[in-house]
Coordinates of C-alpha atoms in Angstrom, one line a residue:
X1 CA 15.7 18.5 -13.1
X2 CA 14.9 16.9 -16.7
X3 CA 17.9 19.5 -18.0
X4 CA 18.4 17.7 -21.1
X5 CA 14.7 17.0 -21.8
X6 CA 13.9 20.5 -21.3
X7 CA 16.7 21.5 -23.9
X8 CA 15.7 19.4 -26.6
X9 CA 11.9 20.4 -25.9
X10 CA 13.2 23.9 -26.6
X11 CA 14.6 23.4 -29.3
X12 CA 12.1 21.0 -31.5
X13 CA 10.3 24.4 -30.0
X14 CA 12.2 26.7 -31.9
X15 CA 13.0 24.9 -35.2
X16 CA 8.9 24.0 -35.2
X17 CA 8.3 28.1 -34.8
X18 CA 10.9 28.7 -37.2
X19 CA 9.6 26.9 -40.0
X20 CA 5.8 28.0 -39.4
X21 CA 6.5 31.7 -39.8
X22 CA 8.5 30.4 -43.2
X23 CA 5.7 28.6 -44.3
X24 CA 3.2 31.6 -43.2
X25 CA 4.9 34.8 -44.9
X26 CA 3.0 37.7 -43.8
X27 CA 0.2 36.1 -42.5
X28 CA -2.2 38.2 -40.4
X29 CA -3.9 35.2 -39.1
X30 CA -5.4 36.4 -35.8
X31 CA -6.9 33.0 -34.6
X32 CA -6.6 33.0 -30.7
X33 CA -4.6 29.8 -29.4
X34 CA -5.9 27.4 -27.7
X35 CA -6.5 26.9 -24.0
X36 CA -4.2 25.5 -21.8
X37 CA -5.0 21.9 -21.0
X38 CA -4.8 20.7 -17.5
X39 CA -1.2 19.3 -18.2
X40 CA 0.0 22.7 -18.9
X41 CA -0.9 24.3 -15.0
X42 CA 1.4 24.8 -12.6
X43 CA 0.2 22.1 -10.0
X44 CA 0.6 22.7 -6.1
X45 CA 0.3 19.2 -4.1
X46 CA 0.7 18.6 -0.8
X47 CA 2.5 15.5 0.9
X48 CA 1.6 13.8 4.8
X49 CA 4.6 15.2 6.2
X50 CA 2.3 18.6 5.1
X51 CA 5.3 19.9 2.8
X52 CA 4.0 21.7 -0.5
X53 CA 5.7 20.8 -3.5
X54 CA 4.7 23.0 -6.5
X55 CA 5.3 21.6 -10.4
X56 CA 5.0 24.3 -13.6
X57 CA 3.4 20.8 -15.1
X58 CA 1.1 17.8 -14.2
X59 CA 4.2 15.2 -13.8
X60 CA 4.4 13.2 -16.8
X61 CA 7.5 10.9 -15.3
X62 CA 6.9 10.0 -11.9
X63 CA 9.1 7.2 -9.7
X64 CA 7.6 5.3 -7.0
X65 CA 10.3 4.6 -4.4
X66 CA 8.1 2.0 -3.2
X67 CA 6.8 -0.5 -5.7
X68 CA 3.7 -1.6 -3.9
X69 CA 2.6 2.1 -4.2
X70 CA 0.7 0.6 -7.8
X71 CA -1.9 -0.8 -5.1
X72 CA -3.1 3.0 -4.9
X73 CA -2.9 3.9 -8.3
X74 CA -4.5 0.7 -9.4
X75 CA -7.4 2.5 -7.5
X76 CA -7.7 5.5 -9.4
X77 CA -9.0 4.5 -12.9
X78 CA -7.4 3.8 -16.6
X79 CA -3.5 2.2 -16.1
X80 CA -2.1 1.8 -12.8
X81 CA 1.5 2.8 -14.8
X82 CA 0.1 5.9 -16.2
X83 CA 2.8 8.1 -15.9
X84 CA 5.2 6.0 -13.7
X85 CA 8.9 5.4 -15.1
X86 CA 10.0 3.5 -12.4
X87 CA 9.3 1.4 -9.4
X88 CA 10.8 -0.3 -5.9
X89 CA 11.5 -4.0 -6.6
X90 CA 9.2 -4.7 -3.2
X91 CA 6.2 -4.9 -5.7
X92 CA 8.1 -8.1 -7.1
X93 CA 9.3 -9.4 -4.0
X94 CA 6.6 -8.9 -1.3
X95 CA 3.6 -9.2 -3.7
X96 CA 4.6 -10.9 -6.6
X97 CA 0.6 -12.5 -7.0
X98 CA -0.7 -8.9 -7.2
X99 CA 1.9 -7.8 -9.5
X100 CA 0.8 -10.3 -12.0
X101 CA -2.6 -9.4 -12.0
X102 CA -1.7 -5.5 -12.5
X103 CA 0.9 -6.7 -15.2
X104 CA -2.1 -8.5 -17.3
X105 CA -3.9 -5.3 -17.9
X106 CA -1.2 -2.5 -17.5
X107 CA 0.0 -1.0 -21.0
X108 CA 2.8 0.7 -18.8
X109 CA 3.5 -2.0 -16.7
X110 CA 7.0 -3.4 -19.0
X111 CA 7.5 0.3 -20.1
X112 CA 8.4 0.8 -16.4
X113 CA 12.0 0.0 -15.2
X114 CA 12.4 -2.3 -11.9
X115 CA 14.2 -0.7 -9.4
X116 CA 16.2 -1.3 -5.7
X117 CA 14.8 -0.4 -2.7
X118 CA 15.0 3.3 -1.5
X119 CA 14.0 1.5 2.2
X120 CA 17.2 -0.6 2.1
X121 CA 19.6 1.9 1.0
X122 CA 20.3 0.2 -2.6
X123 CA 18.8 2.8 -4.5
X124 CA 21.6 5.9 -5.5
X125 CA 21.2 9.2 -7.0
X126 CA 22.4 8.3 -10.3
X127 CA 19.7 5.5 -10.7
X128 CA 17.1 8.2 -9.8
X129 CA 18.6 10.6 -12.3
X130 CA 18.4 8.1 -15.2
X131 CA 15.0 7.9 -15.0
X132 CA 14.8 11.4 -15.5
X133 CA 11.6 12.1 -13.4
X134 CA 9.3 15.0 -12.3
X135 CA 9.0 13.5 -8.7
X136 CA 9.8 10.5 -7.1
X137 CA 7.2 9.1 -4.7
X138 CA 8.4 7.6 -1.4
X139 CA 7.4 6.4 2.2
X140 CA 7.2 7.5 5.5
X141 CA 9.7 4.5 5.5
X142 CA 12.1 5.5 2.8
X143 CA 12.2 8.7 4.7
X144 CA 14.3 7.7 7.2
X145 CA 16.4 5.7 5.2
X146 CA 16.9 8.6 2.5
X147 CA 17.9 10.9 5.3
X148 CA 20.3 8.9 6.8
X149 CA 21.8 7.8 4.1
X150 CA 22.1 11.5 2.6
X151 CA 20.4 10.4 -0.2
X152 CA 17.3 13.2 0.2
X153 CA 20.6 16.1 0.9
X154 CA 21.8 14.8 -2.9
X155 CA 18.2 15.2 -4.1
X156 CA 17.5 18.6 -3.0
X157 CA 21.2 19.3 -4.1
X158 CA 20.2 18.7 -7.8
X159 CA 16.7 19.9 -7.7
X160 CA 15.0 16.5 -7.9
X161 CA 11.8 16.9 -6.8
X162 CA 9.9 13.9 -4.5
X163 CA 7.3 13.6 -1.9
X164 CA 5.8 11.4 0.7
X165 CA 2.9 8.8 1.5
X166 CA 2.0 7.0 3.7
X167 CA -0.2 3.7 4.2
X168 CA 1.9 1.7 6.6
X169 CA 3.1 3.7 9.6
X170 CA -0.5 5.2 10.5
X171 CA -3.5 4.3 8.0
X172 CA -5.8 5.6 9.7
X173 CA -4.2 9.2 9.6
X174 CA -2.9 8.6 6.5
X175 CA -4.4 6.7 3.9
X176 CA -7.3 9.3 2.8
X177 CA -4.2 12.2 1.7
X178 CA -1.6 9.5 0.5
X179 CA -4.4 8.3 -2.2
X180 CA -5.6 12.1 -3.0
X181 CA -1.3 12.9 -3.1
X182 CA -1.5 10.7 -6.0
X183 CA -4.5 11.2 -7.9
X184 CA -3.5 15.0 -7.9
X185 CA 0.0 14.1 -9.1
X186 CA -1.8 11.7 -12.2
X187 CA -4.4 14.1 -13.0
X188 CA -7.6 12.1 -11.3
X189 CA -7.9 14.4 -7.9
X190 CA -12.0 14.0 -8.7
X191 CA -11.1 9.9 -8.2
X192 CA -9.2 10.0 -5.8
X193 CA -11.4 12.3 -3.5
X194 CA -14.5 10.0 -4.1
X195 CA -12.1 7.0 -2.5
X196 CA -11.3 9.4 0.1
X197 CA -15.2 9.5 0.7
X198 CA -16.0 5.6 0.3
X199 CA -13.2 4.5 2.9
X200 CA -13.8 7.3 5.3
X201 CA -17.3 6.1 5.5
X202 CA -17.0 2.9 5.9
X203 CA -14.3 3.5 8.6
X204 CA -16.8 5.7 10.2
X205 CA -19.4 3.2 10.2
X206 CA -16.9 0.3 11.6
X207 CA -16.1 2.5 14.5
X208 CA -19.7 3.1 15.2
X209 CA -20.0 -0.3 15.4
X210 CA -17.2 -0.9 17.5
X211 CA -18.0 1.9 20.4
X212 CA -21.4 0.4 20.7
X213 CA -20.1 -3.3 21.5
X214 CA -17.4 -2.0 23.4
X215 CA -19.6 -0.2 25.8
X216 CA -21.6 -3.5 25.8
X217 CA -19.3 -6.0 26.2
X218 CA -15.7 -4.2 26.9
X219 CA -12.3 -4.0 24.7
X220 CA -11.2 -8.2 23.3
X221 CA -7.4 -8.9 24.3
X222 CA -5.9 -9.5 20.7
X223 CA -2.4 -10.2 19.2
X224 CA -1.1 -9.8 16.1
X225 CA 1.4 -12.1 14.5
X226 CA 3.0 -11.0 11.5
X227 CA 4.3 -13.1 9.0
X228 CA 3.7 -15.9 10.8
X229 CA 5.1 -18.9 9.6
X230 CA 7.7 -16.8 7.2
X231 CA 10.1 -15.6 9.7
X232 CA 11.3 -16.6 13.1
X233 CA 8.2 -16.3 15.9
X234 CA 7.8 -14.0 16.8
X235 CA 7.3 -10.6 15.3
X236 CA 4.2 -7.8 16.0
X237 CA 3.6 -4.4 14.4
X238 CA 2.9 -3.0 18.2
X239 CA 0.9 0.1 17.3
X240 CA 1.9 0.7 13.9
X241 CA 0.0 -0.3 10.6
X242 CA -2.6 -3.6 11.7
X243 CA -1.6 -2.9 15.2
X244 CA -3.1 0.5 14.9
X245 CA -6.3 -1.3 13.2
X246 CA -6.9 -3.9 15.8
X247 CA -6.7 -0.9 18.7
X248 CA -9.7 0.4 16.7
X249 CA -11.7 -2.6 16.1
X250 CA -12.0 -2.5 19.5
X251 CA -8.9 -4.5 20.9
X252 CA -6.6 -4.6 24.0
X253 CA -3.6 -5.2 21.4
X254 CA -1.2 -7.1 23.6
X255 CA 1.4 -6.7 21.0
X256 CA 2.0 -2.9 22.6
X257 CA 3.1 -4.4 25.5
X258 CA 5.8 -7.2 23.7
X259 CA 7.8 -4.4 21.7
X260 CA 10.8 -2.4 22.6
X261 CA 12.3 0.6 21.0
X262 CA 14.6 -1.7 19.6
X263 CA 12.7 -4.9 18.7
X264 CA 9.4 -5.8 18.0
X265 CA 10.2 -9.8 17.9
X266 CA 8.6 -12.1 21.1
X267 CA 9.0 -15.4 21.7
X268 CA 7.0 -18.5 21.5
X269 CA 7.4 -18.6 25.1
X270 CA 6.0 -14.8 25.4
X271 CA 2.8 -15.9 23.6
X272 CA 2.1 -18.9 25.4
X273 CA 2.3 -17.1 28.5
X274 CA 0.1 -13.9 27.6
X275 CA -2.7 -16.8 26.0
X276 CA -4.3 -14.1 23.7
X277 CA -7.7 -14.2 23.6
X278 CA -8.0 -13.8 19.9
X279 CA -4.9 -14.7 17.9
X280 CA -4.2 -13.0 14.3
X281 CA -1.8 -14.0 11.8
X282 CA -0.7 -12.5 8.3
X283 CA -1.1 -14.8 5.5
X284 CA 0.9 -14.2 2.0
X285 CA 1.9 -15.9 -0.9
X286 CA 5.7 -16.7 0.2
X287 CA 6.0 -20.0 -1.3
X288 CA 5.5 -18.3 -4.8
X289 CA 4.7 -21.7 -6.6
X290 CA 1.8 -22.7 -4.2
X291 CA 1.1 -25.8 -6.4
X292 CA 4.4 -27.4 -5.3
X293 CA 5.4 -27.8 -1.2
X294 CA 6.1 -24.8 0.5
X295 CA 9.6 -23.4 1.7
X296 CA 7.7 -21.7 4.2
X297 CA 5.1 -22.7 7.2
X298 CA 2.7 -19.9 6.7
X299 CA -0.7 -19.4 5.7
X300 CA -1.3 -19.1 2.0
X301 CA -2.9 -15.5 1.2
X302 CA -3.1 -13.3 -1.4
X303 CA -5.0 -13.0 -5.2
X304 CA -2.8 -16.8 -5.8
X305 CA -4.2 -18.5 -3.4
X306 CA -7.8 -19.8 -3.0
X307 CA -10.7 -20.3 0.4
X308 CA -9.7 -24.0 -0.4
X309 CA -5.6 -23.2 0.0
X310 CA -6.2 -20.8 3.1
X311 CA -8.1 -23.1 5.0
X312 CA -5.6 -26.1 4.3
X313 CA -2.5 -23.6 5.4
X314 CA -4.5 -22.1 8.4
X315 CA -2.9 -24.2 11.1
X316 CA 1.3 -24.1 9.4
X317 CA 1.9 -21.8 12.1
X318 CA 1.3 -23.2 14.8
X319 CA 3.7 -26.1 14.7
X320 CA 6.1 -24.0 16.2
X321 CA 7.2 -26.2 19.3
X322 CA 5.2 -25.2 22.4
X323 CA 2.0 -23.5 20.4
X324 CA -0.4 -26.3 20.7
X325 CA -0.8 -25.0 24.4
X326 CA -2.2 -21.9 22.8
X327 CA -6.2 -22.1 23.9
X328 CA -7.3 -18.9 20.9
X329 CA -7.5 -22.0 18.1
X330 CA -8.8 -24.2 19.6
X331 CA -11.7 -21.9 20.6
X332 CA -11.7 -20.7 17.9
X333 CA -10.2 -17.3 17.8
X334 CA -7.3 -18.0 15.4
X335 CA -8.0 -15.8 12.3
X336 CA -5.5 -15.0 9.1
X337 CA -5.4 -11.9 7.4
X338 CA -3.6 -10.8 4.3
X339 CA -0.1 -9.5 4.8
X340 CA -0.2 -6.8 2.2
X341 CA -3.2 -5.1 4.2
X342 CA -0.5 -3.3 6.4
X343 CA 0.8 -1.5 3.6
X344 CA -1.9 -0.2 1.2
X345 CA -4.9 1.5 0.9
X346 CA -7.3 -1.7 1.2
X347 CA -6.8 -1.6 4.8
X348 CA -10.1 -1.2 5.8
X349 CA -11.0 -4.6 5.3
X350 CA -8.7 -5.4 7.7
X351 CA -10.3 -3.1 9.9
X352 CA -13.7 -4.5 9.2
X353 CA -12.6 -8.4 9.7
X354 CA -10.9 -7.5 12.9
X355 CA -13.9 -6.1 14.0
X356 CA -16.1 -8.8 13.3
X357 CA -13.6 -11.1 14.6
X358 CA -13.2 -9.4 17.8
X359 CA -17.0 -8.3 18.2
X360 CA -19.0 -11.2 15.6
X361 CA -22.3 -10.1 17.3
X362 CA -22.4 -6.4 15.9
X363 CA -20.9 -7.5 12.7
X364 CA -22.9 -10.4 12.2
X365 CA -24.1 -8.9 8.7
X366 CA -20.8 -7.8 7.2
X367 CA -18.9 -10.1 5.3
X368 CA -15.0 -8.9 4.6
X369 CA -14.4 -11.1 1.9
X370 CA -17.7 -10.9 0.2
X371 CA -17.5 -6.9 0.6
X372 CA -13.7 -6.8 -0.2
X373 CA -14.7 -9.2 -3.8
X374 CA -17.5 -6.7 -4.4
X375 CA -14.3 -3.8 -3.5
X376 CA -12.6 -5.3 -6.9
X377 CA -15.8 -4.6 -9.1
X378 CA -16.4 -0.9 -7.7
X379 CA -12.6 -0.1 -7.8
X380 CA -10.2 -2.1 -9.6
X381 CA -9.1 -2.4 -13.1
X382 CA -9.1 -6.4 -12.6
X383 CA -11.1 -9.1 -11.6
X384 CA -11.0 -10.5 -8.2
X385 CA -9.3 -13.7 -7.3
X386 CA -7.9 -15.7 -4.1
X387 CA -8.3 -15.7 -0.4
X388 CA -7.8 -12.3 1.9
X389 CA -9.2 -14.2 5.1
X390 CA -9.1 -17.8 6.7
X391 CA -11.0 -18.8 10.3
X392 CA -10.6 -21.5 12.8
X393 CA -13.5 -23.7 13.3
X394 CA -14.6 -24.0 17.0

């Protein structure tokens, strides 16, 4: 891969060496080179599928399959574009709010090109060759996709390196080696490790938390609703992504039980008949223009939105004919949670608001969107804005 950049290295290489020993004669100059920088190692990385990938360079070009991937690398100090050439057009699409935000402080951002979805099957070989990369970044997701499509067969085929993360199929599992992956690839491992110390901590301390009230007062019967409001009702992750982290805030989640291999959609109908005892929606910012009426009957989430917008939005979703028998909101056990939480490394304030949504008593003191705000100063390259959470009043 990066034939003719390697060529034209070589040969502003040779034509540099040639005219130094013109310009130096005999010179005896015995002045020892310098060191290698870190750039210049061979670097040996490891991806979640646990397959090695090993680089005679730190990647200086590197494509992420999946745009939203910048949620990570925002995490990991300086620009989140560093180094990236290109980018999935899901950063645009699914969280356009966050993209803005990264844009006003990224020196790399326009530099980058704006690419299809590897996830969809829009993205060919040719469009990854133009960019000319030392690895291309994808999901567990894109996996699939790549395979079937023979896309990853052409890849290998050419010598194009690429590796996986993964913060959407299991984040619990995942999300610690899919943000270390990428710092070793940009150069910050020593970041990226101390991340992989703050969230494992604070997931250990949340399930501490949770096995305590669960022995005391049992598991909480809880459904997710995903995209509530945006697409047909119904639709649940099952045990994937915020499925996986309401199992570990301590819930039954009854969403397990609606999908099929084939499907994970339910009907209105479904719900009404199950009567969650604690009903969870994801929030986004799908209207785009929030100051003008919505397209879509969702809650508004997401760094566009505001506690004020959230809490206006909270009951869209439930105009769906039939849900007014639903008892969760009107005891209120009807929560919101960002969308974008089941696909990037933030998750564990989902994990913490499910728990404290599900158990309140042992969480009384922790406050998601208090600690997810102080999250922005600790972590992020830009300030914190919007509204990550909304709650029914009882």
């Amino acid at each position: 891969m990066n034939i003719l950049r390697k060529a034209m290295t070589g040969a502003v290489a040779l034509c540099a060496a040639a005219s130094l020993a013109a310009c130096s004669g005999n010179s005896t100059d015995t002045t020892p080179s310098a060191e290698p920088t870190q750039a210049d190692k061979a670097l040996t990385v490891t991806d979640v599928t646990g397959r090695e990938v090993t680089f005679d360079h730190a990647p200086e070009r590197i494509v992420l399959g999946e745009g939203r991937g910048v949620f990570a690398t925002a995490l990991l100090g300086g620009d989140p574009f560093e180094h990236v050439v290109a980018y999935g057009n899901d950063l645009t699409k699914a969280a356009p709010a966050f993209k803005d935000k990264v844009f006003e402080i990224s020196e790399g951002a326009m530099k980058a090109q704006e690419i299809g979805n590897i996830g969809k099957g829009d993205v060919s070989l040719e469009t990854l060759m133009a960019q000319d990369p030392d690895v291309v970044v994808m999901t567990l997701d894109q996996k699939k996709v790549a395979e079937e499509s023979g896309l990853l067969e052409k890849m290998d085929q050419t010598g194009m390196k690429y590796v996986f993360t993964d913060f959407r199929q299991s984040p619990l599992e995942h999300t610690v080696s899919s943000v270390q992956l990428l710092g070793d690839l940009l150069g910050k491992s020593e970041r990226a490790k101390e991340y992989g110390e703050f969230y494992e901590s604070k997931v250990e301390e949340i399930k501490g938390r949770v096995e305590e009230a669960v022995a005391k007062d049992g598991k909480k019967d809880g459904l997710i609703w995903s995209a509530a409001g945006f697409v047909d009702c119904c639709s649940t992750p099952g045990k994937a992504n915020l499925g996986q982290l309401l199992t570990a805030a301590g819930g039954n989640n009854l969403g397990e039980q609606l999908i099929t291999a084939d499907s994970k959609q339910f009907s209105a109908e479904k719900m009404i008949e199950l009567q969650p005892e604690n009903l969870i929606v994801t929030g986004g910012e799908w209207a785009r223009k929030p100051d003008q009426p919505d397209t879509f009957s969702h809650v508004e989430l997401g760094y566009q939105s505001s506690p004020q917008r959230a809490a206006e939005t909270l009951n869209n979703p439930l105009g769906t004919p039939g849900l007014d028998l639903l008892q969760a909101p009107k005891q209120g056990k009807y929560f919101a949670v960002y969308h974008q939480f089941y696909d990037n490394p933030y998750n564990v304030f989902a994990l913490e608001a499910f728990a404290k949504w599900l158990h309140p008593e042992a969480f009384a003191d922790m406050d998601p969107a208090k600690d997810f705000e102080q999250f922005h100063a600790d972590w992020l390259p830009f300030d914190y804005s919007g509204a990550f959470f909304a709650q029914a009043q009882q």
